[in-house]
Tab-separated table of C-alpha atoms in Angstrom:
chain	number	residue	atom	x	y	z
A	179	MET	CA	55.177	-6.443	23.926
A	180	GLN	CA	54.935	-3.609	26.377
A	181	ILE	CA	53.177	-2.218	29.358
A	182	GLY	CA	50.998	0.946	29.776
A	183	PRO	CA	53.689	3.827	30.361
A	184	LYS	CA	52.278	4.982	33.474
A	185	ILE	CA	54.914	3.058	35.751
A	186	ASP	CA	58.561	3.076	35.532
A	187	PRO	CA	59.413	0.277	33.210
A	188	ALA	CA	62.575	-0.558	34.896
A	189	GLN	CA	60.692	-0.940	37.994
A	190	LEU	CA	57.708	-2.778	36.497
A	191	LYS	CA	60.327	-5.458	35.002
A	192	PHE	CA	61.632	-6.110	38.031
A	193	ARG	CA	58.124	-6.307	39.980
A	194	ILE	CA	55.864	-8.258	37.617
A	195	GLY	CA	58.336	-8.991	34.622
A	196	PRO	CA	58.171	-12.943	35.200
A	197	LEU	CA	54.393	-12.676	35.529
A	198	VAL	CA	54.147	-10.838	32.251
A	199	GLY	CA	56.421	-13.138	30.628
A	200	TRP	CA	54.348	-16.092	31.598
A	201	LEU	CA	51.228	-14.147	30.404
A	202	ILE	CA	52.736	-13.508	27.204
A	203	ARG	CA	53.893	-17.190	26.736
A	204	ILE	CA	50.460	-18.452	27.247
A	205	THR	CA	48.363	-16.098	25.160
A	206	PRO	CA	48.525	-16.188	21.389
A	207	THR	CA	50.523	-13.210	19.636
A	208	CYS	CA	48.984	-9.815	18.798
A	209	ARG	CA	48.867	-11.226	14.946
A	210	ASP	CA	47.011	-14.231	16.246
A	211	ILE	CA	44.590	-12.080	18.804
A	212	VAL	CA	43.416	-9.870	15.824
A	213	ARG	CA	42.158	-12.471	13.826
A	214	LEU	CA	40.314	-14.036	16.843
A	215	ILE	CA	38.824	-10.361	17.760
A	216	SER	CA	37.154	-10.583	14.250
A	217	ASP	CA	36.165	-14.342	14.447
A	218	ASP	CA	34.459	-13.356	17.784
A	219	MET	CA	32.254	-11.088	15.910
A	220	ASP	CA	31.005	-13.637	13.490
A	221	HIS	CA	30.553	-16.849	15.414
A	222	PRO	CA	30.787	-17.894	19.181
A	223	LEU	CA	34.314	-18.910	20.216
A	224	PRO	CA	35.468	-21.408	23.036
A	225	LEU	CA	35.286	-20.223	26.549
A	226	GLY	CA	39.210	-20.772	26.528
A	227	THR	CA	40.178	-18.841	23.556
A	228	ARG	CA	37.880	-16.298	24.828
A	229	LEU	CA	39.601	-15.981	28.126
A	230	LYS	CA	42.981	-15.645	26.600
A	231	ILE	CA	41.824	-12.912	24.473
A	232	ARG	CA	40.531	-11.116	27.968
A	233	VAL	CA	44.067	-12.215	29.467
A	234	HIS	CA	46.130	-10.665	26.600
A	235	PHE	CA	44.249	-7.543	26.799
A	236	LEU	CA	45.364	-6.979	30.078
A	237	ILE	CA	48.707	-6.851	28.913
A	238	CYS	CA	48.158	-5.413	25.437
A	239	LYS	CA	45.876	-2.091	25.399
A	240	TRP	CA	46.554	-2.063	21.460
A	241	CYS	CA	44.836	-4.999	20.798
A	242	ASP	CA	42.094	-3.826	23.515
A	243	ARG	CA	42.117	-0.836	21.327
A	244	TYR	CA	41.539	-2.508	18.087
A	245	ARG	CA	38.796	-4.564	19.155
A	246	ARG	CA	36.776	-1.370	20.295
A	247	GLN	CA	37.743	0.094	16.969
A	248	LEU	CA	36.099	-2.798	15.153
A	249	LEU	CA	32.894	-2.487	17.146
A	250	PHE	CA	33.117	1.273	16.490
A	251	MET	CA	33.209	0.766	12.633
A	252	ARG	CA	30.506	-2.232	13.030
A	253	ASN	CA	28.071	0.116	15.297
A	254	ALA	CA	28.593	3.229	12.994
A	255	LEU	CA	27.547	1.212	9.921
A	256	ARG	CA	24.558	-0.512	11.590
A	257	ARG	CA	23.245	2.548	12.919
A	258	HIS	CA	23.363	4.629	9.723
A	259	PRO	CA	23.309	2.144	6.778
A	260	ASP	CA	22.252	5.019	4.691
A	261	ARG	CA	25.177	7.647	5.291
A	262	LEU	CA	27.696	5.491	3.119
A	263	ALA	CA	25.257	5.860	-0.180
A	264	GLY	CA	24.729	9.351	0.761
A	265	ALA	CA	28.537	10.099	0.716
A	266	GLU	CA	30.360	11.469	-2.240
A	267	PRO	CA	29.231	9.459	-5.003
A	268	PRO	CA	31.923	8.084	-6.872
A	269	ALA	CA	32.893	10.143	-10.386
A	270	ASP	CA	31.988	7.000	-12.460
A	271	SER	CA	28.828	6.407	-10.970
A	272	PRO	CA	26.952	9.683	-10.086
A	273	GLY	CA	23.374	7.891	-10.377
A	274	LEU	CA	21.159	5.887	-12.683
A	275	SER	CA	21.834	6.754	-16.285
A	276	SER	CA	19.060	8.172	-18.336
A	277	ASP	CA	18.883	5.450	-20.293
A	278	ALA	CA	18.314	3.071	-17.273
A	279	ARG	CA	16.063	5.513	-15.716
A	280	GLU	CA	13.726	5.406	-18.771
A	281	ARG	CA	13.900	1.664	-18.997
A	282	ILE	CA	12.700	1.003	-15.116
A	283	LYS	CA	9.936	3.772	-15.884
A	284	ARG	CA	8.608	1.910	-19.001
A	285	THR	CA	8.979	-1.428	-17.237
A	286	LEU	CA	6.848	0.027	-13.908
A	287	GLN	CA	4.532	1.263	-16.317
A	288	ASP	CA	3.988	-1.818	-18.403
A	289	ARG	CA	3.860	-3.928	-15.200
A	290	SER	CA	1.008	-1.544	-13.577
A	291	GLU	CA	-1.174	-1.875	-16.082
B	102	MET	CA	-17.564	19.309	21.863
B	103	PRO	CA	-14.823	19.390	24.474
B	104	GLY	CA	-12.754	16.405	25.700
B	105	ARG	CA	-13.653	14.475	22.286
B	106	PRO	CA	-10.528	14.510	19.972
B	107	ARG	CA	-11.092	16.143	16.704
B	108	PRO	CA	-10.867	12.898	13.969
B	109	SER	CA	-7.059	14.225	12.822
B	110	GLU	CA	-5.969	13.815	16.250
B	111	ALA	CA	-7.610	10.506	16.987
B	112	TYR	CA	-6.600	8.847	13.930
B	113	VAL	CA	-3.310	9.207	12.066
B	114	GLU	CA	-3.123	8.995	8.685
B	115	PRO	CA	-0.808	5.846	7.670
B	116	ARG	CA	1.875	6.794	5.169
B	117	ARG	CA	1.110	6.106	1.804
B	118	LEU	CA	3.116	4.913	-1.166
B	119	SER	CA	3.383	7.653	-3.774
B	120	ASP	CA	2.870	6.636	-7.218
B	121	PRO	CA	5.048	3.759	-8.719
B	122	GLN	CA	5.509	6.267	-11.713
B	123	THR	CA	7.490	8.517	-9.604
B	124	TRP	CA	9.967	6.075	-7.802
B	125	ALA	CA	12.693	6.052	-10.611
B	126	ASP	CA	13.196	9.747	-10.161
B	127	GLN	CA	12.425	9.970	-6.242
B	128	HIS	CA	14.772	6.910	-5.516
B	129	GLY	CA	16.510	5.907	-8.428
B	130	ASP	CA	19.760	7.441	-7.681
B	131	TYR	CA	19.760	6.594	-4.167
B	132	LEU	CA	19.276	2.874	-4.518
B	133	PHE	CA	21.648	2.862	-7.538
B	134	ARG	CA	24.547	4.073	-5.337
B	135	CYS	CA	23.313	1.269	-2.705
B	136	ALA	CA	23.487	-1.451	-5.156
B	137	MET	CA	26.811	-0.193	-6.658
B	138	LEU	CA	28.537	-0.247	-3.282
B	139	ARG	CA	27.204	-3.823	-3.384
B	140	VAL	CA	27.724	-5.257	-6.741
B	141	ARG	CA	29.936	-2.800	-8.517
B	142	ASP	CA	29.056	-3.206	-11.946
B	143	ARG	CA	26.636	-0.585	-13.311
B	144	GLU	CA	24.911	-2.963	-15.328
B	145	LEU	CA	24.112	-5.546	-12.248
B	146	ALA	CA	23.402	-2.416	-10.070
B	147	GLU	CA	20.526	-1.005	-12.708
B	148	GLU	CA	19.140	-4.604	-12.551
B	149	VAL	CA	19.050	-4.973	-8.797
B	150	VAL	CA	17.510	-1.338	-8.875
B	151	GLN	CA	14.717	-2.315	-11.503
B	152	ASP	CA	13.987	-5.770	-9.539
B	153	THR	CA	13.461	-4.129	-6.328
B	154	PHE	CA	11.127	-1.613	-8.018
B	155	LEU	CA	9.363	-4.455	-9.635
B	156	ALA	CA	8.957	-6.859	-6.260
B	157	ALA	CA	8.027	-3.593	-4.474
B	158	LEU	CA	5.171	-3.151	-7.013
B	159	GLN	CA	3.954	-6.515	-6.150
B	160	ALA	CA	4.393	-6.270	-2.872
B	161	ARG	CA	2.898	-2.728	-2.272
B	162	GLY	CA	-0.520	-4.126	-0.997
B	163	ARG	CA	1.572	-5.019	2.033
B	164	TYR	CA	3.483	-1.982	2.624
B	165	ALA	CA	2.007	-1.127	6.249
B	166	GLY	CA	3.309	2.242	6.474
B	167	GLN	CA	5.299	2.267	9.518
B	168	SER	CA	8.740	2.900	7.560
B	169	SER	CA	9.333	5.119	5.376
B	170	GLU	CA	8.803	4.376	1.439
B	171	ARG	CA	12.816	4.646	1.048
B	172	SER	CA	13.703	2.244	3.956
B	173	TRP	CA	10.876	-0.087	2.543
B	174	LEU	CA	12.444	-0.300	-0.501
B	175	VAL	CA	16.231	-0.322	0.598
B	176	GLY	CA	14.616	-3.407	2.473
B	177	ILE	CA	13.504	-5.056	-0.549
B	178	MET	CA	16.587	-4.137	-2.401
B	179	LYS	CA	18.574	-6.310	0.293
B	180	HIS	CA	17.037	-9.318	-0.958
B	181	LYS	CA	17.521	-8.530	-4.196
B	182	ILE	CA	21.328	-8.033	-3.841
B	183	VAL	CA	21.299	-11.248	-2.191
B	184	ASP	CA	19.684	-12.863	-5.312
B	185	GLN	CA	21.737	-11.372	-7.552
B	186	PHE	CA	24.804	-12.780	-5.742
B	187	ARG	CA	23.545	-16.159	-5.815
B	188	LYS	CA	22.781	-16.086	-9.532
B	189	THR	CA	26.481	-14.400	-10.251
B	190	CYS	CA	28.213	-16.964	-8.198
B	191	ARG	CA	26.285	-19.790	-10.015
B	192	GLU	CA	27.425	-18.346	-13.305
B	193	GLN	CA	30.836	-17.996	-12.749
B	194	PRO	CA	32.999	-19.847	-10.457
B	195	VAL	CA	34.242	-18.009	-7.617
B	196	ASP	CA	37.710	-17.181	-7.488
B	197	ASP	CA	39.660	-18.790	-4.828
B	198	PRO	CA	38.929	-16.843	-1.945
B	199	ASP	CA	42.024	-17.708	0.143
B	200	ALA	CA	44.119	-16.012	-2.983
B	201	LEU	CA	42.083	-12.933	-2.402
B	202	GLY	CA	44.082	-10.487	-0.464
B	203	ARG	CA	46.554	-12.944	0.538
B	204	GLU	CA	49.193	-10.192	0.366
B	205	MET	CA	47.378	-8.810	3.010
B	206	ASP	CA	48.319	-10.869	5.737
B	207	ASN	CA	51.891	-10.008	5.147
B	208	ASP	CA	51.758	-6.278	4.893
B	209	GLY	CA	54.332	-5.718	7.935
B	210	THR	CA	51.650	-4.827	10.347
B	211	PHE	CA	53.583	-7.118	12.859
B	212	ASP	CA	56.896	-8.002	13.581
B	213	GLU	CA	58.790	-11.483	13.364
B	214	GLY	CA	57.339	-12.229	17.062
B	215	GLY	CA	53.625	-11.232	15.856
B	216	HIS	CA	53.404	-7.966	17.888
B	217	TRP	CA	52.517	-4.637	16.791
B	218	LYS	CA	55.258	-2.292	15.532
B	219	LEU	CA	54.740	0.251	18.336
B	220	ASP	CA	55.798	3.371	16.620
B	221	GLN	CA	54.355	2.381	13.447
B	222	THR	CA	51.187	0.070	13.331
B	223	ALA	CA	49.971	-0.373	16.657
B	224	PRO	CA	46.245	1.153	16.849
B	225	LEU	CA	46.113	4.720	18.124
B	226	ASP	CA	43.922	5.964	20.742
B	227	TRP	CA	41.097	7.412	18.947
B	228	PRO	CA	39.151	10.422	20.395
B	229	ASP	CA	36.941	9.766	23.140
B	230	ASN	CA	33.684	10.692	21.714
B	231	PRO	CA	33.933	9.481	18.051
B	232	ALA	CA	29.951	9.605	17.714
B	233	GLY	CA	30.264	13.296	16.655
B	234	ILE	CA	32.252	12.245	14.142
B	235	LEU	CA	29.299	10.190	12.534
B	236	GLU	CA	27.741	13.065	11.878
B	237	ARG	CA	30.442	14.651	9.268
B	238	LYS	CA	29.981	13.693	5.952
B	239	GLN	CA	33.934	13.859	5.790
B	240	PHE	CA	34.069	10.694	7.759
B	241	TRP	CA	31.509	8.818	5.436
B	242	ASP	CA	33.474	9.917	2.580
B	243	ILE	CA	36.595	8.380	3.975
B	244	LEU	CA	35.269	5.299	4.984
B	245	LYS	CA	33.593	4.567	1.409
B	246	HIS	CA	36.821	5.352	-0.100
B	247	CYS	CA	38.466	2.706	2.020
B	248	LEU	CA	36.055	0.177	1.346
B	249	GLY	CA	36.593	1.075	-2.541
B	250	GLU	CA	40.328	0.072	-1.783
B	251	LEU	CA	39.349	-3.533	-0.728
B	252	PRO	CA	39.104	-6.574	-3.683
B	253	PRO	CA	35.725	-6.447	-4.905
B	254	LYS	CA	34.810	-9.776	-3.412
B	255	MET	CA	36.011	-8.734	0.256
B	256	ALA	CA	33.812	-5.520	0.208
B	257	GLN	CA	30.891	-7.283	-0.711
B	258	VAL	CA	30.929	-9.999	1.928
B	259	PHE	CA	32.248	-6.958	4.271
B	260	SER	CA	28.964	-4.875	3.421
B	261	LEU	CA	26.605	-7.935	3.777
B	262	ARG	CA	27.838	-8.705	6.817
B	263	GLU	CA	28.166	-5.079	8.814
B	264	VAL	CA	25.866	-2.917	6.589
B	265	ASP	CA	22.876	-5.542	5.809
B	266	GLU	CA	23.609	-7.347	9.144
B	267	LEU	CA	23.142	-10.758	7.194
B	268	SER	CA	24.168	-13.539	9.421
B	269	THR	CA	27.537	-15.597	8.124
B	270	GLU	CA	25.369	-18.553	7.121
B	271	GLU	CA	23.188	-16.785	4.648
B	272	ILE	CA	26.218	-14.797	3.062
B	273	CYS	CA	28.062	-18.239	2.553
B	274	GLU	CA	25.037	-19.697	0.830
B	275	ALA	CA	24.758	-16.824	-1.511
B	276	MET	CA	28.414	-16.346	-2.205
B	277	GLN	CA	29.221	-20.184	-2.151
B	278	ILE	CA	32.332	-19.755	0.015
B	279	SER	CA	32.873	-21.987	3.192
B	280	SER	CA	32.551	-20.329	6.470
B	281	ALA	CA	36.440	-20.799	7.108
B	282	ASN	CA	36.875	-18.503	4.118
B	283	LEU	CA	34.296	-16.155	4.808
B	284	TRP	CA	36.147	-15.435	8.398
B	285	VAL	CA	39.336	-14.941	6.681
B	286	LEU	CA	37.745	-12.368	4.369
B	287	LEU	CA	35.987	-10.601	6.884
B	288	HIS	CA	38.985	-10.481	9.170
B	289	ARG	CA	41.111	-9.020	6.412
B	290	ALA	CA	38.338	-6.226	5.410
B	291	ARG	CA	38.182	-5.245	9.135
B	292	LYS	CA	41.872	-5.088	9.393
B	293	HIS	CA	42.212	-2.798	6.333
B	294	LEU	CA	39.582	-0.791	6.996
B	295	ARG	CA	40.779	-0.119	10.602
B	296	GLN	CA	43.916	1.011	9.387
B	297	CYS	CA	43.032	2.993	6.413
B	298	LEU	CA	40.619	4.879	8.902
B	299	GLU	CA	43.195	5.417	11.515
B	300	ALA	CA	45.426	6.975	8.695
B	301	LYS	CA	42.834	9.022	6.631
B	302	GLN	CA	40.759	10.127	9.793
B	303	PHE	CA	42.670	9.984	12.703
B	304	GLY	CA	45.977	11.334	11.327
B	305	ARG	CA	48.580	8.685	11.042
B	306	SER	CA	50.277	8.518	7.689
B	307	PRO	CA	50.378	5.186	6.358
B	308	ALA	CA	53.636	3.354	7.099
């Protein structure tokens, strides 16, 4: 676990080392936090757990980034649901086969009569 | 007569649906590609597209003209995809969802203490204004490629949740899995996609 690089690490260790050490001990590890960040996007977490995540962000900018990046992906997909399908079609499925297209046209014709 | 709006200004013609006979040509490829992203099987995807058109044919009296014809069809297809999952899950037992991508949890993202490896796996600082990225086709190609790397079931639940915005309850019901399993699948999918996107889009070579 490291702290943002702005302050001289040695000095920081001396000044708030005990506090950080204590925070590290009371918050879950990054491995657990990323799981909780994802869970938080799907169902409400207990207040205590949400607080632990917040406290963890104070001492870990990487988990904070992780959360913001997951939300970025979610917003990108939800705002542009069509872009993914409009992207490069995979070589093996460029579109409807001509058989399927004809079948669908015939079925639509039958049903609309 | 001044002051009185001409009929064309006062009354906006609601959008009308085009002839159903032209749907397959106009929207067939697009809907098929959307469906392939979810069901990942040519035949099933074709079935979904056909079911969508048939349902649309029946429901066309209820089309209010507020959305484009295509988004109206996409909305109908969302339900057809969920129906398709329901059917296939009944026909074939779901593989143990916990086994799906279990190896992804021990992929060396974290050290023994459960912390990021700072020079290898710790999330990079993505550019401040990634919104511009969304306009680039390359970004979507990469995202689609990354999604393709996931095990099929994991990619399916991810798309249902993050693209189609279904609730976790709806997904559990359609896919016949417990919510605990669903949360694990979603977590692994998000973790992998983030990592893949970072490697391919934001320039960190995969560890």
